[in-house]
PDB file of N, CA and C in Angstrom:
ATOM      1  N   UNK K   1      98.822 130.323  96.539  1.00  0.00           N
ATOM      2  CA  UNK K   1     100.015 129.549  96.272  1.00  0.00           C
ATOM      3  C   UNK K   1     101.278 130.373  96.477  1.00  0.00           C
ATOM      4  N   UNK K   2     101.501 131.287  96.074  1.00  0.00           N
ATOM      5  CA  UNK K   2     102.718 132.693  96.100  1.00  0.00           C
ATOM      6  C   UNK K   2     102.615 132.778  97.441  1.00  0.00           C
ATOM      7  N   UNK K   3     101.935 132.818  98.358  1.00  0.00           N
ATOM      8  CA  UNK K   3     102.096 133.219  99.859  1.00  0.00           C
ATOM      9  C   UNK K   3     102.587 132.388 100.773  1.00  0.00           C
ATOM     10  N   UNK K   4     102.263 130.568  99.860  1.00  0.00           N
ATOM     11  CA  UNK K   4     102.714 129.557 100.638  1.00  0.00           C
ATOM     12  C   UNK K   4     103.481 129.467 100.348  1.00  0.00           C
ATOM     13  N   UNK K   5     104.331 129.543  99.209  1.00  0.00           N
ATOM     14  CA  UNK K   5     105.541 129.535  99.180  1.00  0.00           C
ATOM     15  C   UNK K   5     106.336 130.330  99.593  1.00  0.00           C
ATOM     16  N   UNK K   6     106.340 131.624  99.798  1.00  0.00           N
ATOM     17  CA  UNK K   6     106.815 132.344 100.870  1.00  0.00           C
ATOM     18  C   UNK K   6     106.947 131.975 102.025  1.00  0.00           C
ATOM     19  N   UNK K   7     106.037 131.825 102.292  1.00  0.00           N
ATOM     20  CA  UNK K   7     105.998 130.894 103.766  1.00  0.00           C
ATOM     21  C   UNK K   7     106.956 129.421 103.770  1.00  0.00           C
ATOM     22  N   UNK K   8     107.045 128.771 102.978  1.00  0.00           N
ATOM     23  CA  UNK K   8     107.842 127.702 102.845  1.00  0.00           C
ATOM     24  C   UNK K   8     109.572 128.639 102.863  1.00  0.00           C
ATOM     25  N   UNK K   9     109.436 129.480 102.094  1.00  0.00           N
ATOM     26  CA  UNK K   9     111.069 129.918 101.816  1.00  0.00           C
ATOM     27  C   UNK K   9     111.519 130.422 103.156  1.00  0.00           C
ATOM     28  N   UNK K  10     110.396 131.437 103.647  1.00  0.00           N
ATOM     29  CA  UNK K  10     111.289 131.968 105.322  1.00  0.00           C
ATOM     30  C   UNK K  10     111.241 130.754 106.226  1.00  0.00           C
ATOM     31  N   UNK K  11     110.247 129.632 105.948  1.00  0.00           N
ATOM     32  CA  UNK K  11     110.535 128.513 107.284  1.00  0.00           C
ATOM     33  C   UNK K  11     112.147 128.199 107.160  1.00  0.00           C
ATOM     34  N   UNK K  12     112.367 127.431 105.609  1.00  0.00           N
ATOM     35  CA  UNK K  12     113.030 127.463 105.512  1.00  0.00           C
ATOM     36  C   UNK K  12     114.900 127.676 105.732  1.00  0.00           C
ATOM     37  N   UNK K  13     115.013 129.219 105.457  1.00  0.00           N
ATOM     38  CA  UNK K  13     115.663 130.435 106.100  1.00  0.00           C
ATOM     39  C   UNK K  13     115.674 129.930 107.135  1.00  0.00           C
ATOM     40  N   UNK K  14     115.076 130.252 108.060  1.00  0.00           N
ATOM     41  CA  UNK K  14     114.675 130.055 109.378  1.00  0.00           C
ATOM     42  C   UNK K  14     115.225 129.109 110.010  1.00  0.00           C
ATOM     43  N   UNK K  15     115.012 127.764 109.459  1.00  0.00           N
ATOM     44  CA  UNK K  15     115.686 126.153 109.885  1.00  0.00           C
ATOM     45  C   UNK K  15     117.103 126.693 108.968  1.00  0.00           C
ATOM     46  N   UNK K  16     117.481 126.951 108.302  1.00  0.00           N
ATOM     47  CA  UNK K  16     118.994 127.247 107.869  1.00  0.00           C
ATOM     48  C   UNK K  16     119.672 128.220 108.819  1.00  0.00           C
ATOM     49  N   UNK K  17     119.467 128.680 109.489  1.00  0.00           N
ATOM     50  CA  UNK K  17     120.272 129.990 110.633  1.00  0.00           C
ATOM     51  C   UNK K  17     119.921 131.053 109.468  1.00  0.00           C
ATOM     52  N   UNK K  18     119.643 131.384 107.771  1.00  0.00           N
ATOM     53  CA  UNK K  18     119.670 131.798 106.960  1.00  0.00           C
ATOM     54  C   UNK K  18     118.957 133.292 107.289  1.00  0.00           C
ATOM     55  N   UNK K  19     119.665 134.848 107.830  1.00  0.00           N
ATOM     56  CA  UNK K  19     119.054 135.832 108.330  1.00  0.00           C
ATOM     57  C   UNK K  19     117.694 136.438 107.373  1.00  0.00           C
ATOM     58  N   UNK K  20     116.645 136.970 107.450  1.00  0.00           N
ATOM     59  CA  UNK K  20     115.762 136.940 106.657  1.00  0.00           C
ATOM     60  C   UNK K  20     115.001 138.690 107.243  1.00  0.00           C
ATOM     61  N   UNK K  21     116.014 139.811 106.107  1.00  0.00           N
ATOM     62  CA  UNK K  21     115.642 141.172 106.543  1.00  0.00           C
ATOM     63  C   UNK K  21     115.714 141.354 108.413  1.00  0.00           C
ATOM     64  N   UNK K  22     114.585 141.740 108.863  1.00  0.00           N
ATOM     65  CA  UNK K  22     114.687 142.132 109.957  1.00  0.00           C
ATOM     66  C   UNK K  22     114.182 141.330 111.266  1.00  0.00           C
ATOM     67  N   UNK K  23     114.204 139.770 110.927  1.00  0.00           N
ATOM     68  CA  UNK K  23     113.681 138.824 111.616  1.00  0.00           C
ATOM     69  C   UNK K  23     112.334 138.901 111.230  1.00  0.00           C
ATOM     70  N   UNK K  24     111.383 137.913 112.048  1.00  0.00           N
ATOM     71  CA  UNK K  24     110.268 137.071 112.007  1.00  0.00           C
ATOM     72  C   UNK K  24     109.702 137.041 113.298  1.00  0.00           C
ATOM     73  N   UNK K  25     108.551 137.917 113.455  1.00  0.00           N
ATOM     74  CA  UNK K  25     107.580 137.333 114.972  1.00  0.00           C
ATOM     75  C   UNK K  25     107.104 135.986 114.608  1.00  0.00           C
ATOM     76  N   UNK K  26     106.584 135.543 116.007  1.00  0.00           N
ATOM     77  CA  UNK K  26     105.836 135.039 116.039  1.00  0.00           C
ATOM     78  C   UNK K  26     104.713 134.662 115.321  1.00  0.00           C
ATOM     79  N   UNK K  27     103.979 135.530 115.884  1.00  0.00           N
ATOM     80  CA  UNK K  27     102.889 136.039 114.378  1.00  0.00           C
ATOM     81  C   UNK K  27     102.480 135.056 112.610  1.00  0.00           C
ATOM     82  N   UNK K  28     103.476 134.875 112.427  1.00  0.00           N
ATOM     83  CA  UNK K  28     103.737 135.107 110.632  1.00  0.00           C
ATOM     84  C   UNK K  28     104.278 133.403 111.209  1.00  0.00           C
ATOM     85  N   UNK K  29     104.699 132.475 111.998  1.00  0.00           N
ATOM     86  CA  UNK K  29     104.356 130.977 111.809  1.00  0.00           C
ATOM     87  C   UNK K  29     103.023 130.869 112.370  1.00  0.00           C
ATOM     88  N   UNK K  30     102.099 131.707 113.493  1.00  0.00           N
ATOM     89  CA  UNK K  30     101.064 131.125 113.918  1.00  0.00           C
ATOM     90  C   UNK K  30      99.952 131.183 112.352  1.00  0.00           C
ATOM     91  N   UNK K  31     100.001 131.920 111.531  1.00  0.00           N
ATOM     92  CA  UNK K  31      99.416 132.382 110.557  1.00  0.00           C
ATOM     93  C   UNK K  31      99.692 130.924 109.888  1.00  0.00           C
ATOM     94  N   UNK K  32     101.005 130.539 109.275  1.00  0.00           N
ATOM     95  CA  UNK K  32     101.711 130.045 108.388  1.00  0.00           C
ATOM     96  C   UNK K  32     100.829 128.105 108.625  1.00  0.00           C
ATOM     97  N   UNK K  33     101.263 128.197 110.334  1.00  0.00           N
ATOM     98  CA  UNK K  33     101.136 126.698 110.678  1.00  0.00           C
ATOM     99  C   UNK K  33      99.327 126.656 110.937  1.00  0.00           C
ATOM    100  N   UNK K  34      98.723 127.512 111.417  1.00  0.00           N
ATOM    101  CA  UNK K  34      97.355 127.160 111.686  1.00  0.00           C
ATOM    102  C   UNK K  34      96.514 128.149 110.696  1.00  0.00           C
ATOM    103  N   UNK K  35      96.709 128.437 109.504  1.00  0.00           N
ATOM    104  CA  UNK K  35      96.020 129.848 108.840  1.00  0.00           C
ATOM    105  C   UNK K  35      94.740 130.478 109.512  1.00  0.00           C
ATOM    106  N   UNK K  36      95.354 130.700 110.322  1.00  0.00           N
ATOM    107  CA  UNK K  36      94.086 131.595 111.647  1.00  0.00           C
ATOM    108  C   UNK K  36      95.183 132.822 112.822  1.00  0.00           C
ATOM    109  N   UNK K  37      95.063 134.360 112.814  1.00  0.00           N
ATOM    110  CA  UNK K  37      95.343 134.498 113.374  1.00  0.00           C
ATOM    111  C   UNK K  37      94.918 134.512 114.958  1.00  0.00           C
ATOM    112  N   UNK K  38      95.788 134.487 115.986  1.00  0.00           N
ATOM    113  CA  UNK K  38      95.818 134.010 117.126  1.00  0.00           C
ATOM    114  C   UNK K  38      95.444 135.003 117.986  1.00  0.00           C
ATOM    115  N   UNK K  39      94.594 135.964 117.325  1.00  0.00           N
ATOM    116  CA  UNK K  39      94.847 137.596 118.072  1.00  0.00           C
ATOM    117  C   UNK K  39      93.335 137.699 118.566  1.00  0.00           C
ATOM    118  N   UNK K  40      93.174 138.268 120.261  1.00  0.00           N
ATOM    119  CA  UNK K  40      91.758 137.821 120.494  1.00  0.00           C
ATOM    120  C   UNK K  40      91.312 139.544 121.167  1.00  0.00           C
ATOM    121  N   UNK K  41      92.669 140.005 121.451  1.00  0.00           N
ATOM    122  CA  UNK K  41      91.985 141.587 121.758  1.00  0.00           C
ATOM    123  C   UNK K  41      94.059 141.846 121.335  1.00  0.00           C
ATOM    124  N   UNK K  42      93.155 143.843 121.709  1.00  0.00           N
ATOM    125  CA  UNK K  42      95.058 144.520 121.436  1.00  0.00           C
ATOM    126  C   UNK K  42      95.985 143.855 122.252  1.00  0.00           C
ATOM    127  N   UNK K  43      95.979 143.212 123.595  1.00  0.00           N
ATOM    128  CA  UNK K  43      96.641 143.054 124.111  1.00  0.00           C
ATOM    129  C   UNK K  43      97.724 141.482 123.963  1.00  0.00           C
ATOM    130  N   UNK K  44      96.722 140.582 123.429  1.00  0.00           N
ATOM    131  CA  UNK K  44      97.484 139.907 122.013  1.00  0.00           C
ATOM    132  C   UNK K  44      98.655 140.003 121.172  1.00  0.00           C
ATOM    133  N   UNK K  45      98.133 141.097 120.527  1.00  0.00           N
ATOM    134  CA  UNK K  45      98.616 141.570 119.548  1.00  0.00           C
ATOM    135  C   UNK K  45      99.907 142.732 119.863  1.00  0.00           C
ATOM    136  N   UNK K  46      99.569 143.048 120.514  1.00  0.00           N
ATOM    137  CA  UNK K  46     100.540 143.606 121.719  1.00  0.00           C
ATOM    138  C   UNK K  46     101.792 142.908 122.224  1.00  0.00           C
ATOM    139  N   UNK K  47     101.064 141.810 122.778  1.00  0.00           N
ATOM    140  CA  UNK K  47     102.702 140.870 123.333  1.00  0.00           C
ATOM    141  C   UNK K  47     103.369 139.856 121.918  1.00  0.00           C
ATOM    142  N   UNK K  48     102.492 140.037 121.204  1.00  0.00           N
ATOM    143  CA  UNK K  48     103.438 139.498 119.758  1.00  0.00           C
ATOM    144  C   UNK K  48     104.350 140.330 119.180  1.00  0.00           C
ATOM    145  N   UNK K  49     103.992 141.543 118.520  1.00  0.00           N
ATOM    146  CA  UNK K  49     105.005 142.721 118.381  1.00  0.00           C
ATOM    147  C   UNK K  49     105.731 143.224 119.570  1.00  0.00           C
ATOM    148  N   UNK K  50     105.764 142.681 120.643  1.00  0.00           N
ATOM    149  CA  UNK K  50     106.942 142.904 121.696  1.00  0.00           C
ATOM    150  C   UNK K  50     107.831 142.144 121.987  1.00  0.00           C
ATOM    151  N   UNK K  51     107.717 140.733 121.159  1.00  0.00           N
ATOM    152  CA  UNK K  51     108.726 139.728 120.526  1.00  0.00           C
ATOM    153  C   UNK K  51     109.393 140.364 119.683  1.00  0.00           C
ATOM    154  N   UNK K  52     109.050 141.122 118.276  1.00  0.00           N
ATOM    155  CA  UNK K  52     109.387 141.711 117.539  1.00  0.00           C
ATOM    156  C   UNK K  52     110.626 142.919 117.909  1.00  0.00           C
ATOM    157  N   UNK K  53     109.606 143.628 118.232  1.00  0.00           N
ATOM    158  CA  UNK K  53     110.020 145.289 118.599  1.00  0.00           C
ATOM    159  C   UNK K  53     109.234 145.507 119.686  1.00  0.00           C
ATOM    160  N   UNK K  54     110.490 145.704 121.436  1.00  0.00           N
ATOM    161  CA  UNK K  54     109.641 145.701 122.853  1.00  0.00           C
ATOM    162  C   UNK K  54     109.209 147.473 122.758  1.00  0.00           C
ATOM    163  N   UNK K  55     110.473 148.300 122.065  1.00  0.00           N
ATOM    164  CA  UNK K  55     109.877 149.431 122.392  1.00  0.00           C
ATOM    165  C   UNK K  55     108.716 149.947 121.773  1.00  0.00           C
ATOM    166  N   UNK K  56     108.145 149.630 120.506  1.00  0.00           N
ATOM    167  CA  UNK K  56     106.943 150.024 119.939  1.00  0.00           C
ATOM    168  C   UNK K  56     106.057 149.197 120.614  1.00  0.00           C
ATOM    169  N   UNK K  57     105.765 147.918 120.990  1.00  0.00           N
ATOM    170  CA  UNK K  57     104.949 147.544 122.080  1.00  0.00           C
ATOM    171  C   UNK K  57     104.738 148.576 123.447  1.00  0.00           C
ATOM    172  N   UNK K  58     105.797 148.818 124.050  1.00  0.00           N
ATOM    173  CA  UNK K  58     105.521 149.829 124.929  1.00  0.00           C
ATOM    174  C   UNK K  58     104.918 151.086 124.592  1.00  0.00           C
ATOM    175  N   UNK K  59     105.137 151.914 123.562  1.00  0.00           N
ATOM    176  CA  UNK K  59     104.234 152.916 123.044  1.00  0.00           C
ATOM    177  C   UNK K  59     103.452 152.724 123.071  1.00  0.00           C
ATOM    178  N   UNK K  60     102.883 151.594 122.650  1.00  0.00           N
ATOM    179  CA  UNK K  60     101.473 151.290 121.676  1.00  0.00           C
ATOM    180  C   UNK K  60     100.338 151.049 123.220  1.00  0.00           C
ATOM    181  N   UNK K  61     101.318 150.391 124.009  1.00  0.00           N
ATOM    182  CA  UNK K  61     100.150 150.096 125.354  1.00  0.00           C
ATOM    183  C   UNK K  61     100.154 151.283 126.571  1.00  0.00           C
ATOM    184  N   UNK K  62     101.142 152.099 126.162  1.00  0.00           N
ATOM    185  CA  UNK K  62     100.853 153.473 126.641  1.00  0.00           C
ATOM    186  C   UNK K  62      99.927 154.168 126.196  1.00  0.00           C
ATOM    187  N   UNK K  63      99.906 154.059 125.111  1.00  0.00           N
ATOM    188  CA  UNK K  63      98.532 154.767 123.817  1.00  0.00           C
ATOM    189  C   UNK K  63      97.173 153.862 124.269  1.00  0.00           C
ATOM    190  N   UNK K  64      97.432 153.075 124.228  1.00  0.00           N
ATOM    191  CA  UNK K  64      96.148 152.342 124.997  1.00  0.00           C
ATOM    192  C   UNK K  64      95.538 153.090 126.366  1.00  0.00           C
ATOM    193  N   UNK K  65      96.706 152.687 127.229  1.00  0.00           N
ATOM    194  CA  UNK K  65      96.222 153.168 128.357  1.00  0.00           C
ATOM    195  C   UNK K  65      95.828 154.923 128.792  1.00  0.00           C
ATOM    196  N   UNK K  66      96.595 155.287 127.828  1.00  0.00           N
ATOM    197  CA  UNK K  66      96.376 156.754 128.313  1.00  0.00           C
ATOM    198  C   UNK K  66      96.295 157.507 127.116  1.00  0.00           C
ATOM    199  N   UNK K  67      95.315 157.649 126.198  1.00  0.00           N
ATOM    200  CA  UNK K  67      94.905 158.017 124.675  1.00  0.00           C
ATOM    201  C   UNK K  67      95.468 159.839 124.691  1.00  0.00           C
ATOM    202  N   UNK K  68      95.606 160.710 125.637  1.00  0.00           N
ATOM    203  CA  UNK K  68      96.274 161.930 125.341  1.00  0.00           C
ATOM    204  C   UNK K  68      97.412 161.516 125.452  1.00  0.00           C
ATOM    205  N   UNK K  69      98.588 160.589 125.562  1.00  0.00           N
ATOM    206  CA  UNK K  69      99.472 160.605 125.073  1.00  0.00           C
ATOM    207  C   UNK K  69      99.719 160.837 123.678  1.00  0.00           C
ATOM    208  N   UNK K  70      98.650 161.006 122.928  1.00  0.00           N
ATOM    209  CA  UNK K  70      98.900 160.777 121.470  1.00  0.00           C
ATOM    210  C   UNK K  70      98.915 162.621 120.763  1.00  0.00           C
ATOM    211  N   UNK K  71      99.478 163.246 122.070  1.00  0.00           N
ATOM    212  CA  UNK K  71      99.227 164.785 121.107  1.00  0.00           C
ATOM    213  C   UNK K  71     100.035 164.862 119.664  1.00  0.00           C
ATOM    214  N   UNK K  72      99.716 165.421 119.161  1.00  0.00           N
ATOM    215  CA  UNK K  72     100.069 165.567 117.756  1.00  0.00           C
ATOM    216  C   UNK K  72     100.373 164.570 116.806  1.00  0.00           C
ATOM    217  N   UNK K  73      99.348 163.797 117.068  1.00  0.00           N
ATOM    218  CA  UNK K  73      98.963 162.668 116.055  1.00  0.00           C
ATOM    219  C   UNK K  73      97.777 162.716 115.615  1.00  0.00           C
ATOM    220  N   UNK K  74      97.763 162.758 114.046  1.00  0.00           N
ATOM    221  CA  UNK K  74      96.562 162.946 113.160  1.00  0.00           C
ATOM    222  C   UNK K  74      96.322 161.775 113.130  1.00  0.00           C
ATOM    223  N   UNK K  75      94.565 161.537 112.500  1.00  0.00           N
ATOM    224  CA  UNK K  75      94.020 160.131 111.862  1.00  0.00           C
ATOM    225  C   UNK K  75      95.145 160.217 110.234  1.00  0.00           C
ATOM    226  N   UNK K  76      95.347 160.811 109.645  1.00  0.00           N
ATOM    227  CA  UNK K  76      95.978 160.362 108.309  1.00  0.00           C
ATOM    228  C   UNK K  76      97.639 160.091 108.767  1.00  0.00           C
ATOM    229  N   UNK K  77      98.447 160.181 109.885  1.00  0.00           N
ATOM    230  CA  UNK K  77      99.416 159.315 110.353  1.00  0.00           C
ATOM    231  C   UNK K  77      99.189 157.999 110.281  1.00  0.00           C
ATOM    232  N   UNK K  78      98.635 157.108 110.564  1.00  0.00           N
ATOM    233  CA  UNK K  78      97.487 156.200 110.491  1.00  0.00           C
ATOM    234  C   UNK K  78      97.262 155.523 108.946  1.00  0.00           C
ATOM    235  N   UNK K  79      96.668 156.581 107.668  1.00  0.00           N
ATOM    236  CA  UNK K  79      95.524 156.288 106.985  1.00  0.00           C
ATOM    237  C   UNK K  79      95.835 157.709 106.207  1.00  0.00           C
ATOM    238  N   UNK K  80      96.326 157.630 105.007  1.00  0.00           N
ATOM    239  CA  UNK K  80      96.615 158.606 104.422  1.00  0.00           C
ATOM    240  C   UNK K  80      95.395 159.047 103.568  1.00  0.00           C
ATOM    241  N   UNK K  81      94.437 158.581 103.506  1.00  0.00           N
ATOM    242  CA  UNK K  81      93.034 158.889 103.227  1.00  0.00           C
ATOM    243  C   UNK K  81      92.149 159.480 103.863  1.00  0.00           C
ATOM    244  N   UNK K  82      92.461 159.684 105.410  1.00  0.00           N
ATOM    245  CA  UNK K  82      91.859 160.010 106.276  1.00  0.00           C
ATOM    246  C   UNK K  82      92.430 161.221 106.451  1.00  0.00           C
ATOM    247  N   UNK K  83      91.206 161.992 107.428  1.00  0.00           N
ATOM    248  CA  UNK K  83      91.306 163.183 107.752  1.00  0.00           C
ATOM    249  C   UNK K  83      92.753 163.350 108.451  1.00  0.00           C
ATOM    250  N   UNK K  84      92.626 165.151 108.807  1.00  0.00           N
ATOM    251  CA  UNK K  84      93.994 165.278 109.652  1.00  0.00           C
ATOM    252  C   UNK K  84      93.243 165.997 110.840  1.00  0.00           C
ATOM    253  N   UNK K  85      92.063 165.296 111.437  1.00  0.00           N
ATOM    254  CA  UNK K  85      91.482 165.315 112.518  1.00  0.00           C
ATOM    255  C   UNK K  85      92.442 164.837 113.913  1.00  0.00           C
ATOM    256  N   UNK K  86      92.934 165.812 114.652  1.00  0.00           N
ATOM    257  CA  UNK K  86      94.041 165.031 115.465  1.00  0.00           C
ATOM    258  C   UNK K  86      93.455 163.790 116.587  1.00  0.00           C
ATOM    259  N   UNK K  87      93.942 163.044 117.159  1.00  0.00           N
ATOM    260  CA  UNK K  87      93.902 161.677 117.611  1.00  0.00           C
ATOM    261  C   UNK K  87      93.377 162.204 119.149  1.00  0.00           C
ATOM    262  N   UNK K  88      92.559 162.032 119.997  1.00  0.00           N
ATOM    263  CA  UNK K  88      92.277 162.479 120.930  1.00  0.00           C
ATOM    264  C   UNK K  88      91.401 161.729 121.641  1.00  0.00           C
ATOM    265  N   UNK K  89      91.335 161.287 122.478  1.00  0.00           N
ATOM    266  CA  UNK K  89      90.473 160.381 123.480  1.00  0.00           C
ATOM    267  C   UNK K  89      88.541 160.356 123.136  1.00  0.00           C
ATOM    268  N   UNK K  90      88.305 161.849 122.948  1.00  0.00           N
ATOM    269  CA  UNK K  90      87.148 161.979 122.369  1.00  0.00           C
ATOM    270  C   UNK K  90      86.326 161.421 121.142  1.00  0.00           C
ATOM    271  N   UNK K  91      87.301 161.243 119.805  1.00  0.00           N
ATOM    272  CA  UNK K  91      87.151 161.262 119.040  1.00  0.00           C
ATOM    273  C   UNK K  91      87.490 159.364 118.340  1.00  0.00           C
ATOM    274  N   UNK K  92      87.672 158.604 119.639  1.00  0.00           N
ATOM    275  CA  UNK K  92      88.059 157.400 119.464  1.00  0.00           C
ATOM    276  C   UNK K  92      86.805 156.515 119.552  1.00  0.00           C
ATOM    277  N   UNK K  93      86.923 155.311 119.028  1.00  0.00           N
ATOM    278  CA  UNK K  93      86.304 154.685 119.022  1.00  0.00           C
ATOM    279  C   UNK K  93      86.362 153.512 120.278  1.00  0.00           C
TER     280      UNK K  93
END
């Protein structure tokens, strides 16, 4: 109930011109209007946060495509529970 109403208050916002923090993807009405997300691989999920924010989309599918881009990035950057095993093509899943 607390989540739908959230969801009711930013539609809301939203239909008012009413600014709401740092905007709203996509994302967060496909959730809202069909409670299913719409995400079927990264690349999905990818062109939704590039509605959002294009330049962290571009990182993120650089990191995709070419996993040693990621020098000096630990798993606990990530996952503060996790090791500080650094991020490396090898070690990916």
């Amino acid at each position: 109930n607390d989540l739908e109403a959230v969801g009711h208050i930013m539609c809301k916002c939203t239909l008012d011109d009413h600014p709401i923090s740092c905007g709203l993807c996509g994302l967060i009405f496909d959730i809202l209007a069909h409670d299913i997300p719409t995400l079927n691989d990264a690349s999905d999920a990818l062109d939704i946060l590039a509605e959002f924010d294009p330049e962290l989309a571009i990182s993120w599918r650089k990191l995709l495509a070419d996993p040693s881009l990621s020098a000096g990035l630990v798993f606990s950057d990530f996952d503060k529970s996790a090791s500080e095993v650094p991020v490396i093509e090898a070690n990916i899943a």
